[in-house]
Short mmCIF file of C-alpha atoms and ligand atoms in Angstrom, two decimals:
data_model
loop_
_atom_site.label_atom_id
_atom_site.label_comp_id
_atom_site.label_asym_id
_atom_site.label_seq_id
_atom_site.Cartn_x
_atom_site.Cartn_y
_atom_site.Cartn_z
CA UNK A 9 55.46 131.98 93.27
CA UNK A 10 58.78 130.28 93.70
CA UNK A 11 61.39 132.21 95.61
CA UNK A 12 64.09 130.79 93.41
CA UNK A 13 67.29 132.80 93.37
CA UNK A 14 69.50 133.08 90.39
CA UNK A 15 73.14 132.25 90.82
CA UNK A 16 75.31 132.20 93.92
CA UNK A 17 78.76 130.95 94.83
CA UNK A 18 79.65 128.70 97.73
CA UNK A 19 82.10 126.13 98.94
CA UNK A 20 81.48 122.40 98.64
CA UNK A 21 81.83 121.07 102.18
CA UNK A 22 80.62 117.49 102.00
CA UNK A 23 79.63 114.78 99.56
CA UNK A 24 77.35 112.06 100.84
CA UNK A 25 74.96 109.57 99.21
CA UNK A 26 74.99 111.39 95.85
CA UNK A 27 74.26 114.78 97.37
CA UNK A 28 76.64 117.68 97.53
CA UNK A 29 76.45 119.98 100.53
CA UNK A 30 77.49 123.52 99.72
CA UNK A 31 77.84 126.41 102.13
CA UNK A 32 76.92 129.76 100.65
CA UNK A 33 76.37 132.94 102.68
CA UNK A 34 76.35 130.93 105.89
CA UNK A 35 73.62 128.54 104.73
CA UNK A 36 74.12 124.89 103.81
CA UNK A 37 72.39 123.82 100.60
CA UNK A 38 71.76 120.24 99.58
CA UNK A 39 72.71 120.15 95.92
CA UNK A 40 72.38 117.92 92.92
CA UNK A 41 74.68 118.21 89.97
CA UNK A 42 73.95 119.74 86.59
CA UNK A 43 73.78 116.70 84.35
CA UNK A 44 76.66 117.50 82.06
CA UNK A 45 79.26 118.52 84.63
CA UNK A 46 80.82 115.07 84.93
CA UNK A 47 80.83 114.59 81.18
CA UNK A 48 82.65 117.90 80.81
CA UNK A 49 85.37 116.41 82.98
CA UNK A 50 85.07 118.49 86.14
CA UNK A 51 83.58 116.52 88.97
CA UNK A 52 83.21 118.81 91.97
CA UNK A 53 85.47 117.94 94.89
CA UNK A 54 85.01 118.79 98.54
CA UNK A 55 86.86 122.10 99.00
CA UNK A 56 85.84 123.44 95.59
CA UNK A 57 84.17 126.78 95.10
CA UNK A 58 81.10 126.16 93.00
CA UNK A 59 78.46 128.23 91.28
CA UNK A 60 74.91 127.31 92.20
CA UNK A 61 71.70 127.80 90.26
CA UNK A 62 68.07 126.82 90.96
CA UNK A 63 68.64 128.01 94.51
CA UNK A 64 65.58 127.37 96.72
CA UNK A 65 66.13 129.28 99.98
CA UNK A 66 63.14 127.65 101.68
CA UNK A 67 64.02 124.03 101.13
CA UNK A 68 67.74 124.91 101.12
CA UNK A 69 68.33 123.04 97.91
CA UNK A 70 70.18 124.06 94.77
CA UNK A 71 72.03 122.73 91.78
CA UNK A 72 75.76 122.91 91.15
CA UNK A 73 76.11 124.64 87.83
CA UNK A 74 79.85 125.04 87.53
CA UNK A 75 83.08 124.35 89.41
CA UNK A 76 85.34 127.39 89.79
CA UNK A 77 89.07 127.08 89.13
CA UNK A 78 90.93 125.33 91.93
CA UNK A 79 94.45 125.86 93.20
CA UNK A 80 95.23 122.18 93.75
CA UNK A 81 93.68 118.76 94.22
CA UNK A 82 94.61 115.67 96.17
CA UNK A 83 93.40 112.22 95.27
CA UNK A 84 93.38 110.27 98.53
CA UNK A 85 91.02 111.53 99.79
CA UNK A 86 89.64 113.54 96.90
CA UNK A 87 89.81 117.17 97.95
CA UNK A 88 90.48 120.52 96.33
CA UNK A 89 92.11 123.78 97.48
CA UNK A 90 93.92 122.27 100.43
CA UNK A 91 96.59 124.30 102.27
CA UNK A 92 98.24 121.62 104.36
CA UNK A 93 98.04 118.03 105.50
CA UNK A 94 98.61 116.79 109.03
CA UNK A 95 100.03 113.30 108.84
CA UNK A 96 98.88 111.70 112.08
CA UNK A 97 100.91 108.74 113.24
CA UNK A 98 101.04 107.02 116.60
CA UNK A 99 104.12 105.25 117.93
CA UNK A 100 101.93 102.54 119.48
CA UNK A 101 98.45 101.16 118.82
CA UNK A 102 98.86 100.96 115.90
CA UNK A 103 102.59 100.35 115.81
CA UNK A 104 104.77 102.99 114.14
CA UNK A 105 105.61 102.18 110.52
CA UNK A 106 108.13 104.71 109.14
CA UNK A 107 107.98 103.34 105.58
CA UNK A 108 104.23 103.73 105.47
CA UNK A 109 104.54 107.21 106.94
CA UNK A 110 107.07 108.12 104.25
CA UNK A 111 104.49 107.07 101.68
CA UNK A 112 102.01 109.56 103.07
CA UNK A 113 104.69 112.26 103.09
CA UNK A 114 105.70 111.48 99.51
CA UNK A 115 102.14 111.66 98.19
CA UNK A 116 101.79 115.05 99.85
CA UNK A 117 105.15 116.25 98.53
CA UNK A 118 104.16 115.18 95.00
CA UNK A 119 100.86 117.02 95.30
CA UNK A 120 102.87 120.16 96.11
CA UNK A 121 101.29 120.50 99.54
CA UNK A 122 102.74 121.29 102.92
CA UNK A 123 102.94 118.29 105.26
CA UNK A 124 102.97 118.61 109.04
CA UNK A 125 103.88 115.55 111.02
CA UNK A 126 101.76 114.86 114.08
CA UNK A 127 102.98 112.05 116.31
CA UNK A 128 99.92 111.06 118.34
CA UNK A 129 99.17 109.13 121.55
CA UNK A 130 102.42 110.16 123.19
CA UNK A 131 100.90 109.08 126.51
CA UNK A 132 101.32 105.49 125.39
CA UNK A 133 104.79 104.57 126.64
CA UNK A 134 106.72 106.51 124.02
CA UNK A 135 110.23 107.01 125.30
CA UNK A 136 111.86 110.40 125.01
CA UNK A 137 114.53 108.80 122.82
CA UNK A 138 111.89 107.63 120.30
CA UNK A 139 110.44 111.11 120.12
CA UNK A 140 113.77 112.86 119.69
CA UNK A 141 114.82 110.45 116.96
CA UNK A 142 111.73 111.44 114.98
CA UNK A 143 112.23 115.12 115.75
CA UNK A 144 115.85 114.96 114.57
CA UNK A 145 115.18 113.14 111.30
CA UNK A 146 111.88 114.66 110.17
CA UNK A 147 112.19 118.02 111.91
CA UNK A 148 115.84 119.05 111.90
CA UNK A 149 117.12 117.09 108.89
CA UNK A 150 114.13 117.09 106.55
CA UNK A 151 112.58 120.37 107.66
CA UNK A 152 109.03 119.26 108.44
CA UNK A 153 107.08 120.80 111.27
CA UNK A 154 106.75 118.01 113.84
CA UNK A 155 104.22 118.10 116.68
CA UNK A 156 103.63 115.58 119.44
CA UNK A 157 100.12 115.16 120.77
CA UNK A 158 97.95 113.20 123.12
CA UNK A 159 94.27 113.67 123.75
CA UNK A 160 95.02 112.82 127.37
CA UNK A 161 97.30 115.87 127.60
CA UNK A 162 95.22 118.83 126.38
CA UNK A 163 98.17 121.24 126.53
CA UNK A 164 99.72 119.38 123.58
CA UNK A 165 96.74 120.32 121.41
CA UNK A 166 97.29 124.07 121.44
CA UNK A 167 100.12 123.84 118.92
CA UNK A 168 97.79 122.00 116.57
CA UNK A 169 95.02 124.58 116.75
CA UNK A 170 97.54 127.38 116.11
CA UNK A 171 98.86 125.58 113.03
CA UNK A 172 95.33 125.01 111.72
CA UNK A 173 94.17 128.62 112.12
CA UNK A 174 92.83 130.23 108.94
CA UNK A 175 93.81 127.27 106.77
CA UNK A 176 92.20 124.35 105.02
CA UNK A 177 93.81 121.32 106.55
CA UNK A 178 93.44 117.61 106.09
CA UNK A 179 94.15 114.95 108.66
CA UNK A 180 95.63 111.84 107.09
CA UNK A 181 97.19 108.72 108.50
CA UNK A 182 96.48 105.07 109.20
CA UNK A 183 93.24 103.85 110.68
CA UNK A 184 93.27 104.09 114.45
CA UNK A 185 96.07 106.65 114.73
CA UNK A 186 93.63 108.97 116.50
CA UNK A 187 92.70 111.53 113.85
CA UNK A 188 89.02 111.79 114.77
CA UNK A 189 89.90 111.74 118.47
CA UNK A 190 92.20 114.72 117.96
CA UNK A 191 89.45 116.75 116.33
CA UNK A 192 87.00 115.82 119.09
CA UNK A 193 89.57 116.90 121.67
CA UNK A 194 90.05 120.23 119.89
CA UNK A 195 86.32 120.78 119.62
CA UNK A 196 84.03 118.35 121.49
CA UNK A 197 80.99 119.72 119.62
CA UNK A 198 82.20 117.95 116.47
CA UNK A 199 81.25 114.58 117.98
CA UNK A 200 83.10 112.52 115.40
CA UNK A 201 82.91 108.77 115.68
CA UNK A 202 85.99 107.10 117.07
CA UNK A 203 86.63 103.41 117.19
CA UNK A 204 88.64 100.80 119.00
CA UNK A 205 91.88 99.93 117.27
CA UNK A 206 91.46 96.20 117.81
CA UNK A 207 87.95 96.33 116.39
CA UNK A 208 89.16 98.17 113.27
CA UNK A 209 91.98 95.77 112.60
CA UNK A 210 89.77 92.73 113.12
CA UNK A 211 87.07 93.95 110.76
CA UNK A 212 89.40 95.84 108.45
CA UNK A 213 86.97 98.69 108.83
CA UNK A 214 87.37 102.40 109.13
CA UNK A 215 85.39 104.49 111.53
CA UNK A 216 85.55 107.58 109.36
CA UNK A 217 83.87 107.09 106.00
CA UNK A 218 82.92 110.19 104.08
CA UNK A 219 84.94 113.32 103.46
CA UNK A 220 83.76 116.60 104.90
CA UNK A 221 85.28 120.00 105.55
CA UNK A 222 84.44 120.86 109.15
CA UNK A 223 84.51 124.22 110.84
CA UNK A 224 87.08 123.50 113.52
CA UNK A 225 86.09 126.38 115.78
CA UNK A 226 82.71 128.10 115.73
CA UNK A 227 84.36 131.53 116.02
CA UNK A 228 86.79 130.93 113.11
CA UNK A 229 84.85 130.47 109.88
CA UNK A 230 88.09 130.30 107.86
CA UNK A 231 89.59 127.41 109.77
CA UNK A 232 88.38 124.31 107.96
CA UNK A 233 89.58 120.80 108.48
CA UNK A 234 88.84 117.42 106.93
CA UNK A 235 89.02 114.19 108.84
CA UNK A 236 89.75 111.26 106.56
CA UNK A 237 89.73 107.51 106.91
CA UNK A 238 93.06 105.71 106.95
CA UNK A 239 94.09 104.34 103.58
CA UNK A 240 95.65 100.99 103.02
CA UNK A 241 96.58 101.45 99.35
CA UNK A 242 99.27 104.08 99.17
CA UNK A 243 100.99 102.89 96.00
CA UNK A 244 103.09 105.37 94.06
CA UNK A 245 101.90 103.88 90.80
CA UNK A 246 101.05 107.16 89.10
CA UNK A 247 104.37 108.93 89.05
CA UNK A 248 107.51 108.58 86.92
CA UNK A 249 110.78 107.64 88.69
CA UNK A 250 112.48 111.03 88.29
CA UNK A 251 109.57 112.86 89.91
CA UNK A 252 109.59 110.41 92.79
CA UNK A 253 113.34 110.95 93.23
CA UNK A 254 112.81 114.72 93.35
CA UNK A 255 110.25 114.29 96.13
CA UNK A 256 113.01 113.07 98.45
CA UNK A 257 114.40 116.22 100.03
CA UNK A 258 117.53 114.56 101.35
CA UNK A 259 118.85 113.86 97.84
CA UNK A 260 118.76 117.51 96.82
CA UNK A 261 122.10 118.65 98.29
CA UNK A 262 124.00 115.94 96.41
CA UNK A 263 122.20 115.05 93.24
CA UNK A 264 123.58 117.82 91.05
CA UNK A 265 126.98 116.17 91.55
CA UNK A 266 125.85 112.78 90.19
CA UNK A 267 127.67 111.77 86.99
CA UNK A 268 124.38 111.31 85.12
CA UNK A 269 121.66 113.92 85.26
CA UNK A 270 118.98 111.19 85.15
CA UNK A 271 120.62 109.30 88.03
CA UNK A 272 118.09 107.53 90.26
CA UNK A 273 120.68 106.93 93.00
CA UNK A 274 120.35 103.16 93.00
CA UNK A 275 123.48 101.61 91.52
CA UNK A 276 124.70 104.16 88.99
CA UNK A 277 128.36 104.87 88.53
CA UNK A 278 129.49 108.23 89.90
CA UNK A 279 126.35 108.68 92.05
CA UNK A 280 126.93 111.43 94.61
CA UNK A 281 123.93 110.39 96.69
CA UNK A 282 125.27 106.86 97.11
CA UNK A 283 128.60 108.37 98.08
CA UNK A 284 126.74 110.09 100.94
CA UNK A 285 124.58 107.13 102.00
CA UNK A 286 125.87 107.51 105.55
CA UNK A 287 124.20 110.95 105.76
CA UNK A 288 120.83 109.65 104.58
CA UNK A 289 118.55 107.81 107.01
CA UNK A 290 118.43 104.13 106.13
CA UNK A 291 114.66 103.91 106.68
CA UNK A 292 114.09 106.78 104.26
CA UNK A 293 116.31 105.23 101.62
CA UNK A 294 114.44 101.92 101.96
CA UNK A 295 111.14 103.79 101.61
CA UNK A 296 112.51 105.35 98.44
CA UNK A 297 113.53 101.99 96.95
CA UNK A 298 110.10 100.48 97.70
CA UNK A 299 108.29 103.33 96.03
CA UNK A 300 110.75 103.44 93.14
CA UNK A 301 109.78 99.88 92.19
CA UNK A 302 106.18 101.07 91.79
CA UNK A 303 107.17 104.17 89.85
CA UNK A 304 109.19 102.01 87.49
CA UNK A 305 106.18 99.78 86.89
CA UNK A 306 104.21 102.88 86.07
CA UNK A 307 106.87 103.99 83.62
CA UNK A 308 106.71 100.63 81.86
CA UNK A 309 102.95 100.90 81.59
CA UNK A 310 103.25 104.42 80.16
CA UNK A 311 105.87 103.34 77.65
CA UNK A 312 103.83 100.44 76.36
CA UNK A 313 100.84 102.76 76.05
CA UNK A 314 102.81 105.29 74.03
CA UNK A 315 104.25 102.55 71.85
CA UNK A 316 100.71 101.51 71.05
CA UNK A 317 99.90 105.12 70.23
CA UNK A 318 102.97 105.38 68.02
CA UNK A 319 101.86 102.32 66.14
CA UNK A 320 98.52 103.97 65.54
CA UNK A 321 100.15 107.08 64.15
CA UNK A 322 102.30 104.98 61.82
CA UNK A 323 99.18 103.35 60.43
CA UNK A 324 97.84 106.80 59.72
CA UNK A 325 101.07 107.75 58.05
CA UNK A 326 100.58 104.99 55.56
CA UNK A 327 97.27 106.50 54.71
CA UNK A 328 99.14 109.66 53.79
CA UNK A 329 98.28 111.84 56.79
CA UNK A 330 100.44 114.61 58.12
CA UNK A 331 103.74 112.71 58.29
CA UNK A 332 105.72 115.45 59.95
CA UNK A 333 103.48 115.78 62.96
CA UNK A 334 103.46 112.03 63.40
CA UNK A 335 107.23 111.93 63.55
CA UNK A 336 107.30 114.68 66.11
CA UNK A 337 104.77 112.91 68.28
CA UNK A 338 106.71 109.70 68.04
CA UNK A 339 109.75 111.39 69.56
CA UNK A 340 107.76 113.17 72.22
CA UNK A 341 105.67 110.23 73.27
CA UNK A 342 108.45 107.99 74.39
CA UNK A 343 108.56 109.44 77.86
CA UNK A 344 105.28 111.23 77.98
CA UNK A 345 102.85 110.41 80.73
CA UNK A 346 99.70 108.52 79.93
CA UNK A 347 97.61 111.64 80.37
CA UNK A 348 99.68 113.63 77.90
CA UNK A 349 99.46 110.84 75.36
CA UNK A 350 95.74 110.73 75.84
CA UNK A 351 95.48 114.48 75.31
CA UNK A 352 97.56 114.37 72.13
CA UNK A 353 95.52 111.51 70.80
CA UNK A 354 92.22 113.23 71.39
CA UNK A 355 93.61 116.43 69.86
CA UNK A 356 94.62 114.53 66.77
CA UNK A 357 91.38 112.62 66.73
CA UNK A 358 89.56 115.89 66.46
CA UNK A 359 91.47 116.77 63.30
CA UNK A 360 91.12 113.49 61.52
CA UNK A 361 88.49 111.83 59.40
CA UNK A 362 85.98 109.67 61.26
CA UNK A 363 86.78 106.32 59.69
CA UNK A 364 90.23 106.23 61.26
CA UNK A 365 90.34 104.60 64.66
CA UNK A 366 93.07 105.04 67.20
CA UNK A 367 94.54 102.34 69.40
CA UNK A 368 92.82 102.04 72.72
CA UNK A 369 95.01 104.23 74.90
CA UNK A 370 92.23 104.88 77.39
CA UNK A 371 91.99 101.27 78.52
CA UNK A 372 93.01 100.97 82.17
N1 GTP B 403 96.01 106.46 124.68
C1 GTP B 403 95.51 107.21 123.69
N2 GTP B 403 94.53 106.71 122.92
C2 GTP B 403 94.06 107.46 121.92
C3 GTP B 403 94.55 108.78 121.67
N3 GTP B 403 93.90 109.29 120.61
C4 GTP B 403 93.05 108.33 120.19
N4 GTP B 403 93.14 107.24 120.98
C5 GTP B 403 92.35 105.99 120.81
O1 GTP B 403 92.67 105.38 119.56
C6 GTP B 403 91.50 104.73 119.01
C7 GTP B 403 91.29 105.15 117.57
O2 GTP B 403 91.00 106.53 117.50
P1 GTP B 403 90.25 107.21 116.26
O3 GTP B 403 90.22 108.66 116.59
O4 GTP B 403 88.98 106.55 115.93
O5 GTP B 403 91.29 106.92 115.06
P2 GTP B 403 91.19 107.42 113.55
O6 GTP B 403 92.57 107.80 113.16
O7 GTP B 403 90.16 108.46 113.41
O8 GTP B 403 90.77 106.09 112.75
P3 GTP B 403 90.02 105.94 111.32
O9 GTP B 403 88.83 106.85 111.35
O10 GTP B 403 89.65 104.51 111.25
O11 GTP B 403 91.02 106.30 110.28
C8 GTP B 403 90.36 105.08 119.93
O12 GTP B 403 90.14 103.98 120.79
C9 GTP B 403 90.85 106.26 120.73
O13 GTP B 403 90.29 106.35 122.00
C10 GTP B 403 95.59 109.29 122.55
O14 GTP B 403 96.08 110.42 122.42
N5 GTP B 403 96.02 108.46 123.53
MG1 MG B 404 88.48 108.54 112.23
ZN1 ZN B 405 122.85 109.63 91.93
#
């Protein structure tokens, strides 16, 4: 007799070598995936609540049957239902790079998540002036929570554990900034691998590889945290320029006074942000310009995709199909994101006869 249980719900904590590790009722199950889940378009992400079936309590195995609705997702690393992200940056080893740090912050802002800035390794010859400059810009002016930490100074870690309490947090930041070391210092039982900075740079390798939600403290089951590897590709090539602009908090007080409502604050006439350049940190503005170039490339790609789609609809028109809807789509598509276009196309595709083929909007 198999002791198979029917359904239960748990949280996906780790994905490794094609297996999903789900915690349900305090037990970790090694799970495979129901075959059709990926085809249905919902790949489970670490952090997801999932419904299990074929639960085998003895072997602690099960199958993920369904992914429950999630409140948010982030893509680098792929995680769901995250409350906040600690952006861990050191001033030295590796050297501080404010533009790269702004990229992390912008990704988080765009994902609608709370970012906390953690400046690490403060024992390494950081001057008080360096620290207060960061505190003034990112803390006072931009309104982020900023913490300074060093694993050599355990008292600096208490603030971090307080901020993590009861939340799902992610540690992000460049390779070698000390993310895994911080977690080990908070809870030595975690025994995460840490590496030498020089070694990492030389081999271009990360010490932390897979994504896992860890229980930070044994007596706090609701405090979960994910260590992540540092990412080198932080391109903003998935967002349109106006959304990127809105992710820069320092523009907000001025931008309603710009002469054009679609002002990107670069060289436009009557730009209120440019008129206040002196009040905006130069490094932040440079970060914005760098990312804007990528967002503009994305916009071009989207536009050429929707032009292709438009062309497809025109072809259909000639065949006497629903001319009104085609016109409407044509208007709408001009600025629509690639995903929206794709959705509209597949919607239409459903309605139309099989011999009609659409332009290849899915091609990457
Ligand atoms: N001086 C000093 N060194 C530190 C501190 N924290 C970490 N380190 C050192 O920095 C190096 C890299 O630390 P890791 O914790 O592996 O860095 P990481 O951010 O997890 O790196 P990836 O996993 O590659 O993304 C190790 O040699 C640590 O000993 C600190 O507070 N002070
Ligand atoms: Mg690490
Ligand atoms: Zn402007």
